[in-house]
Amino acid sequence: MTLLSGGEEQIISLASLILRSGGVVAIPTETVYGLAGNISIDSSIKKIYELKNRPVGHPLIVHIESMEQLHEYSINVPRYVEILAKRFWPGPLTFILYKSDKVSNLVTGGHNTVAIRMPNHRLTLDLIKAVGSPLAAPSANKFGRVSPTCPEHVIEEFNGLIDVLDGGECEIGIESTIIDATMADSYKILRPGSITSSDLDAALKDYINNFSLVPEKSSVSKVIAPGSCTRHYSPNKQLIGFNNCSEIIRLMDNYRSIYIIHYSDVLVHSDNFYYRMIKNPSQYAKHLYCALRLGDKSSAQVIAIEFPPREMEWNAVLDRLKRSLSA
Ligand code: TXA
Ligand code: MG
């Protein structure tokens, strides 16, 4: 079985049964699909690492459905986390906090911190309630590869071996913003996402007088997001970035056939394939991984992608592109 089928209640109770008995299920979220296991069952967490070929030192995000669970699975939660959670949850914001004893070292890769978020997808929130415990879930792709943004991507990625809770296409399309919230009065963005540093500042503006913001790239934070510097989010084919029309024309001289992901008007040639993006950060993010997967599936020799502007609002997309480009 791949896609869990039936009415909503039926598929949630089936998925919950699988998770309560230690199996794994791919779950929809507003960002990307996750490969979920029950955090109370170690064998379930081990399966996730095995299926993804993920090194054990790379911890998983814990998905919760209530503020009670935040306090059950983490300790020393700073006041600003509660303010941000109230504003952005359920939503694409993950906090790194000190873990409580209820979180096993398998989930955190041996770290004393845990990544926690409340995803904004009704089916998944209902599923977490039905299971009765949070779900640990990394993105449902093989380690280092492109995250899945629809059920078909998960089925392809794992050759139909994983049960998938079908929640349709993901609204946002790139992974959540991660912030290190282990410090009492400051935080640091570890992974940019659709919630930006100005969104965070705006949510904290009334609290900010007593709150010293740690600028990004500050060395104060001791937490690093493992794997964040290595190559990630990569298609199988070589991925090349380009900035303008003359650069893509030059590439056309070097390659027989190119899968071109672009938003500007580019020279059209029948040997190539074209995927038109919209020049808007959230639309570009939503379609990025799907475009990369289509490029992989095409018969093109390489994939070329037009860089978005190097501007603040494009930070999350630029981060993913930087890490998915071929060396
Ligand atoms: O949107 C998302 O965040 C998606 C959906 C499924 O929720 N999940 C996701 O998970 O992107 P994953 O495993 O692909 O990325 C999680 C990141 C990894 O870079 C991991 O190293 C970091 O979170 N992380 C998890 N626990 C951590 C911890 N205790 N300390 C530092 N980084 C942590
Ligand atoms: Mg991932």
Short mmCIF file of C-alpha atoms and ligand atoms in Angstrom, two decimals:
data_model
loop_
_atom_site.label_atom_id
_atom_site.label_comp_id
_atom_site.label_asym_id
_atom_site.label_seq_id
_atom_site.Cartn_x
_atom_site.Cartn_y
_atom_site.Cartn_z
CA MET A 1 0.00 0.00 0.00
CA THR A 2 1.16 3.56 -0.65
CA LEU A 3 -1.58 6.18 -0.47
CA LEU A 4 -3.80 5.50 2.52
CA SER A 5 -7.31 5.43 1.14
CA GLY A 6 -10.78 5.92 2.56
CA GLY A 7 -12.67 8.75 4.20
CA GLU A 8 -10.78 11.25 6.38
CA GLU A 9 -11.66 9.55 9.66
CA GLN A 10 -10.71 6.16 8.29
CA ILE A 11 -7.30 7.23 6.97
CA ILE A 12 -6.46 9.02 10.19
CA SER A 13 -7.36 6.00 12.29
CA LEU A 14 -5.38 3.73 9.94
CA ALA A 15 -2.32 6.04 10.04
CA SER A 16 -2.66 6.31 13.81
CA LEU A 17 -2.78 2.51 14.15
CA ILE A 18 0.43 2.20 12.09
CA LEU A 19 2.16 4.85 14.21
CA ARG A 20 0.98 3.41 17.53
CA SER A 21 2.38 0.04 16.54
CA GLY A 22 5.82 1.46 15.67
CA GLY A 23 5.50 1.94 11.91
CA VAL A 24 6.21 5.09 9.87
CA VAL A 25 3.82 7.18 7.77
CA ALA A 26 4.52 10.12 5.45
CA ILE A 27 2.52 13.11 6.68
CA PRO A 28 1.47 16.34 4.99
CA THR A 29 2.49 19.69 6.44
CA GLU A 30 2.20 23.21 5.06
CA THR A 31 5.96 23.22 4.29
CA VAL A 32 6.97 19.79 2.91
CA TYR A 33 5.93 16.17 3.57
CA GLY A 34 7.51 14.56 6.63
CA LEU A 35 8.46 10.94 7.29
CA ALA A 36 6.84 10.46 10.68
CA GLY A 37 7.41 8.08 13.57
CA ASN A 38 6.01 7.93 17.09
CA ILE A 39 8.50 9.67 19.41
CA SER A 40 7.62 7.27 22.22
CA ILE A 41 8.74 4.20 20.24
CA ASP A 42 12.50 3.96 19.58
CA SER A 43 12.17 1.34 16.83
CA SER A 44 9.95 3.72 14.90
CA ILE A 45 12.62 6.45 15.07
CA LYS A 46 15.32 3.97 13.97
CA LYS A 47 13.23 3.13 10.90
CA ILE A 48 13.18 6.79 9.87
CA TYR A 49 16.99 7.01 9.94
CA GLU A 50 17.31 3.75 7.99
CA LEU A 51 14.75 4.66 5.34
CA LYS A 52 16.32 8.07 4.76
CA ASN A 53 19.95 6.84 4.98
CA ARG A 54 20.31 9.71 7.44
CA PRO A 55 23.43 9.86 9.66
CA VAL A 56 22.35 9.31 13.28
CA GLY A 57 23.88 12.62 14.47
CA HIS A 58 21.26 14.56 12.45
CA PRO A 59 18.35 15.15 14.84
CA LEU A 60 14.67 15.13 13.88
CA ILE A 61 11.95 17.76 14.32
CA VAL A 62 9.22 16.88 16.83
CA HIS A 63 5.72 17.79 15.62
CA ILE A 64 3.19 18.66 18.33
CA GLU A 65 -0.48 19.61 18.39
CA SER A 66 -0.83 21.68 21.58
CA MET A 67 1.03 24.12 23.82
CA GLU A 68 0.80 21.50 26.61
CA GLN A 69 2.98 19.22 24.50
CA LEU A 70 5.54 22.06 24.05
CA HIS A 71 5.99 22.15 27.85
CA GLU A 72 5.92 18.38 28.19
CA TYR A 73 8.74 17.77 25.70
CA SER A 74 10.97 20.83 26.29
CA ILE A 75 12.20 22.72 29.38
CA ASN A 76 13.22 26.33 30.18
CA VAL A 77 10.96 27.71 27.45
CA PRO A 78 11.73 31.46 27.17
CA ARG A 79 8.84 33.93 27.28
CA TYR A 80 9.57 35.10 23.70
CA VAL A 81 9.00 31.53 22.44
CA GLU A 82 5.50 31.60 23.87
CA ILE A 83 4.85 34.95 22.17
CA LEU A 84 6.15 33.68 18.83
CA ALA A 85 4.28 30.38 19.14
CA LYS A 86 1.06 32.23 19.85
CA ARG A 87 1.60 34.37 16.75
CA PHE A 88 2.91 31.76 14.28
CA TRP A 89 1.64 28.33 15.40
CA PRO A 90 0.35 26.23 13.90
CA GLY A 91 2.86 27.26 11.25
CA PRO A 92 6.33 27.03 9.68
CA LEU A 93 8.43 28.00 12.72
CA THR A 94 10.65 25.50 14.58
CA PHE A 95 12.26 26.23 17.95
CA ILE A 96 15.41 24.56 19.24
CA LEU A 97 14.89 24.21 23.00
CA TYR A 98 16.36 22.16 25.83
CA LYS A 99 14.70 18.75 25.79
CA SER A 100 12.75 17.16 28.62
CA ASP A 101 13.36 13.58 29.75
CA LYS A 102 10.44 12.46 27.61
CA VAL A 103 12.47 12.96 24.40
CA SER A 104 14.85 10.13 23.64
CA ASN A 105 18.43 10.66 22.52
CA LEU A 106 17.58 8.89 19.29
CA VAL A 107 15.27 11.75 18.29
CA THR A 108 17.82 14.43 19.16
CA GLY A 109 20.89 12.63 17.82
CA GLY A 110 22.39 12.66 21.33
CA HIS A 111 21.96 16.46 21.75
CA ASN A 112 20.40 17.91 24.90
CA THR A 113 18.21 20.10 22.72
CA VAL A 114 15.11 19.29 20.69
CA ALA A 115 13.56 20.89 17.60
CA ILE A 116 9.81 21.44 18.05
CA ARG A 117 7.05 22.79 15.83
CA MET A 118 3.26 22.72 15.46
CA PRO A 119 2.57 22.16 11.75
CA ASN A 120 -0.32 23.91 10.04
CA HIS A 121 -2.12 20.98 8.44
CA ARG A 122 -5.45 19.83 9.80
CA LEU A 123 -4.97 16.14 8.90
CA THR A 124 -1.60 15.99 10.63
CA LEU A 125 -2.83 17.84 13.74
CA ASP A 126 -5.75 15.37 13.95
CA LEU A 127 -3.33 12.49 13.46
CA ILE A 128 -1.02 13.64 16.30
CA LYS A 129 -4.10 13.87 18.56
CA ALA A 130 -5.22 10.39 17.52
CA VAL A 131 -1.76 8.90 18.17
CA GLY A 132 -1.65 10.61 21.57
CA SER A 133 2.02 11.50 21.30
CA PRO A 134 4.11 13.84 19.11
CA LEU A 135 5.54 12.66 15.81
CA ALA A 136 9.21 13.00 14.94
CA ALA A 137 9.51 13.74 11.25
CA PRO A 138 12.31 14.84 8.98
CA SER A 139 11.43 15.76 5.39
CA ALA A 140 10.32 12.61 3.55
CA ASN A 141 13.25 12.35 1.15
CA LYS A 142 16.50 10.42 1.05
CA PHE A 143 19.28 12.21 2.92
CA GLY A 144 20.60 15.24 1.02
CA ARG A 145 17.91 15.15 -1.65
CA VAL A 146 15.04 17.45 -2.60
CA SER A 147 12.14 17.58 -0.10
CA PRO A 148 8.74 16.29 -1.31
CA THR A 149 5.88 18.75 -1.71
CA CYS A 150 3.12 16.35 -2.82
CA PRO A 151 2.25 12.66 -2.16
CA GLU A 152 3.55 11.55 -5.57
CA HIS A 153 7.04 12.82 -4.68
CA VAL A 154 7.09 10.61 -1.57
CA ILE A 155 5.89 7.59 -3.52
CA GLU A 156 8.66 8.10 -6.11
CA GLU A 157 11.32 8.75 -3.47
CA PHE A 158 10.65 5.50 -1.59
CA ASN A 159 9.44 3.37 -4.52
CA GLY A 160 5.97 3.07 -3.05
CA LEU A 161 7.23 1.40 0.16
CA ILE A 162 5.90 4.06 2.55
CA ASP A 163 2.29 4.68 3.56
CA VAL A 164 1.33 8.25 2.73
CA LEU A 165 -1.40 10.36 4.32
CA ASP A 166 -2.63 12.36 1.33
CA GLY A 167 -2.97 16.01 2.26
CA GLY A 168 -2.54 17.37 -1.27
CA GLU A 169 0.12 19.81 -2.40
CA CYS A 170 2.07 21.68 0.31
CA GLU A 171 1.10 25.35 0.63
CA ILE A 172 4.58 26.75 1.29
CA GLY A 173 6.92 24.29 -0.42
CA ILE A 174 10.15 24.89 1.53
CA GLU A 175 11.08 23.82 5.05
CA SER A 176 10.25 25.77 8.22
CA THR A 177 12.30 28.62 9.68
CA ILE A 178 14.43 27.20 12.52
CA ILE A 179 15.49 29.39 15.43
CA ASP A 180 17.83 28.59 18.27
CA ALA A 181 15.73 29.45 21.34
CA THR A 182 18.03 27.98 23.97
CA MET A 183 19.05 31.47 25.16
CA ALA A 184 16.77 33.27 27.63
CA ASP A 185 16.79 36.70 26.02
CA SER A 186 17.98 36.32 22.44
CA TYR A 187 17.57 34.01 19.51
CA LYS A 188 19.27 33.18 16.25
CA ILE A 189 17.90 32.01 12.92
CA LEU A 190 19.59 28.71 12.03
CA ARG A 191 17.63 28.00 8.86
CA PRO A 192 15.75 30.74 6.99
CA GLY A 193 12.20 29.99 5.89
CA SER A 194 8.99 31.72 4.95
CA ILE A 195 8.80 33.39 8.38
CA THR A 196 11.53 36.04 8.12
CA SER A 197 13.56 37.87 10.74
CA SER A 198 11.40 40.96 10.21
CA ASP A 199 8.26 38.86 10.82
CA LEU A 200 9.83 37.69 14.10
CA ASP A 201 10.85 41.24 15.08
CA ALA A 202 7.36 42.53 14.32
CA ALA A 203 5.76 39.83 16.49
CA LEU A 204 8.10 40.72 19.35
CA LYS A 205 7.94 44.50 19.06
CA ASP A 206 6.13 45.04 22.38
CA TYR A 207 8.51 42.73 24.17
CA ILE A 208 11.65 43.95 22.48
CA ASN A 209 12.66 46.64 25.01
CA ASN A 210 13.82 43.96 27.42
CA PHE A 211 15.04 41.73 24.66
CA SER A 212 18.47 41.99 23.07
CA LEU A 213 18.26 40.59 19.60
CA VAL A 214 21.24 38.54 18.54
CA PRO A 215 22.05 39.46 14.98
CA GLU A 216 22.33 36.65 12.48
CA LYS A 217 25.82 35.19 12.06
CA SER A 218 26.57 36.16 15.66
CA SER A 219 28.79 33.61 17.34
CA VAL A 220 26.80 33.73 20.60
CA SER A 221 24.58 30.78 19.70
CA LYS A 222 26.19 27.46 20.57
CA VAL A 223 23.66 25.43 18.65
CA ILE A 224 24.33 24.51 15.06
CA ALA A 225 21.84 22.84 12.79
CA PRO A 226 23.79 19.72 11.84
CA GLY A 227 24.13 19.31 8.12
CA SER A 228 23.28 22.92 7.50
CA CYS A 229 26.59 23.66 5.82
CA THR A 230 26.77 20.57 3.66
CA ARG A 231 25.15 20.05 0.29
CA HIS A 232 21.42 19.45 0.68
CA TYR A 233 18.21 19.68 -1.32
CA SER A 234 20.04 18.44 -4.41
CA PRO A 235 18.55 17.01 -7.58
CA ASN A 236 20.34 13.99 -9.09
CA LYS A 237 21.35 15.92 -12.19
CA GLN A 238 23.96 18.64 -12.22
CA LEU A 239 22.32 21.94 -11.19
CA ILE A 240 23.78 25.18 -12.54
CA GLY A 241 22.66 28.71 -11.59
CA PHE A 242 22.45 31.58 -14.05
CA ASN A 243 21.87 35.31 -13.64
CA ASN A 244 20.82 36.58 -17.03
CA CYS A 245 20.04 35.71 -20.63
CA SER A 246 23.61 35.86 -21.90
CA GLU A 247 24.70 33.32 -19.26
CA ILE A 248 22.03 30.85 -20.34
CA ILE A 249 22.98 31.33 -24.00
CA ARG A 250 26.56 30.44 -23.10
CA LEU A 251 25.32 27.28 -21.31
CA MET A 252 23.38 26.31 -24.42
CA ASP A 253 26.70 26.14 -26.30
CA ASN A 254 28.04 23.64 -23.76
CA TYR A 255 25.11 21.28 -23.26
CA ARG A 256 22.99 19.35 -25.74
CA SER A 257 19.80 19.77 -23.72
CA ILE A 258 19.04 21.84 -20.60
CA TYR A 259 16.05 21.87 -18.23
CA ILE A 260 15.72 25.63 -17.73
CA ILE A 261 13.91 26.95 -14.64
CA HIS A 262 13.45 30.68 -15.20
CA TYR A 263 11.27 33.71 -14.57
CA SER A 264 12.76 36.15 -17.11
CA ASP A 265 12.13 35.75 -20.81
CA VAL A 266 14.86 33.49 -22.19
CA LEU A 267 15.76 32.30 -25.65
CA VAL A 268 13.57 29.30 -26.53
CA HIS A 269 15.22 26.39 -28.29
CA SER A 270 13.48 23.10 -29.07
CA ASP A 271 16.29 20.94 -27.60
CA ASN A 272 15.63 22.38 -24.13
CA PHE A 273 12.84 22.13 -21.58
CA TYR A 274 11.35 25.17 -19.85
CA TYR A 275 9.70 25.63 -16.44
CA ARG A 276 8.44 29.14 -15.88
CA MET A 277 8.56 30.45 -12.30
CA ILE A 278 6.78 33.49 -10.95
CA LYS A 279 9.16 36.21 -9.70
CA ASN A 280 7.71 36.32 -6.22
CA PRO A 281 9.45 34.75 -3.18
CA SER A 282 6.52 32.66 -1.93
CA GLN A 283 5.46 31.47 -5.38
CA TYR A 284 9.07 30.64 -6.32
CA ALA A 285 9.48 28.71 -3.04
CA LYS A 286 6.24 26.82 -3.53
CA HIS A 287 7.28 25.46 -6.93
CA LEU A 288 11.07 25.15 -6.49
CA TYR A 289 11.30 21.48 -5.43
CA CYS A 290 8.67 20.37 -7.91
CA ALA A 291 10.61 22.08 -10.72
CA LEU A 292 13.88 20.40 -9.63
CA ARG A 293 12.18 16.97 -9.57
CA LEU A 294 10.71 17.52 -13.04
CA GLY A 295 14.17 18.50 -14.24
CA ASP A 296 15.54 15.22 -12.88
CA LYS A 297 12.82 13.23 -14.62
CA SER A 298 13.30 14.96 -17.98
CA SER A 299 15.78 13.75 -20.56
CA ALA A 300 17.78 16.98 -20.24
CA GLN A 301 21.49 16.65 -19.59
CA VAL A 302 21.63 19.29 -16.84
CA ILE A 303 19.27 21.62 -14.95
CA ALA A 304 19.85 25.39 -15.03
CA ILE A 305 18.02 27.72 -12.66
CA GLU A 306 17.74 31.49 -12.79
CA PHE A 307 18.91 33.06 -9.52
CA PRO A 308 16.35 35.25 -7.80
CA PRO A 309 17.42 38.77 -6.74
CA ARG A 310 19.91 38.85 -3.83
CA GLU A 311 17.42 40.61 -1.56
CA MET A 312 16.26 39.98 2.02
CA GLU A 313 12.82 38.68 1.09
CA TRP A 314 14.47 35.98 -1.03
CA ASN A 315 16.73 34.73 1.81
CA ALA A 316 15.04 31.34 2.27
CA VAL A 317 15.01 30.54 -1.44
CA LEU A 318 18.63 31.72 -1.85
CA ASP A 319 19.67 29.50 1.08
CA ARG A 320 18.11 26.39 -0.51
CA LEU A 321 19.56 27.22 -3.93
CA LYS A 322 23.05 27.78 -2.53
CA ARG A 323 22.96 24.33 -0.97
CA SER A 324 21.40 22.52 -3.91
CA LEU A 325 23.80 23.81 -6.57
CA SER A 326 26.43 21.45 -7.87
CA ALA A 327 29.91 22.30 -6.62
O1 TXA B 1 9.32 22.24 7.53
C1 TXA B 1 10.04 21.45 8.14
O2 TXA B 1 10.79 21.81 9.07
C2 TXA B 1 9.97 19.98 7.71
C3 TXA B 1 8.58 19.46 8.02
C4 TXA B 1 8.42 17.98 7.73
O3 TXA B 1 8.25 19.76 9.34
N1 TXA B 1 10.98 19.20 8.38
C5 TXA B 1 12.29 19.27 8.08
O4 TXA B 1 13.05 18.34 8.75
O5 TXA B 1 12.76 20.06 7.28
P1 TXA B 1 14.57 18.00 8.40
O6 TXA B 1 14.94 16.87 9.26
O7 TXA B 1 14.68 17.78 6.95
O8 TXA B 1 15.34 19.25 8.87
C6 TXA B 1 15.43 19.50 10.25
C7 TXA B 1 16.63 20.35 10.56
C8 TXA B 1 17.92 19.62 10.30
O9 TXA B 1 18.84 20.49 9.67
C9 TXA B 1 18.38 19.29 11.70
O10 TXA B 1 19.76 19.22 11.79
C10 TXA B 1 17.81 20.45 12.51
O11 TXA B 1 16.56 20.64 11.95
N2 TXA B 1 17.65 20.07 13.92
C11 TXA B 1 16.79 19.17 14.44
N3 TXA B 1 16.99 19.05 15.77
C12 TXA B 1 17.97 19.90 16.09
C13 TXA B 1 18.66 20.25 17.30
N4 TXA B 1 18.34 19.68 18.45
N5 TXA B 1 19.63 21.16 17.24
C14 TXA B 1 19.96 21.74 16.08
N6 TXA B 1 19.38 21.46 14.90
C15 TXA B 1 18.40 20.57 14.90
MG MG B 2 15.31 17.64 5.09
#
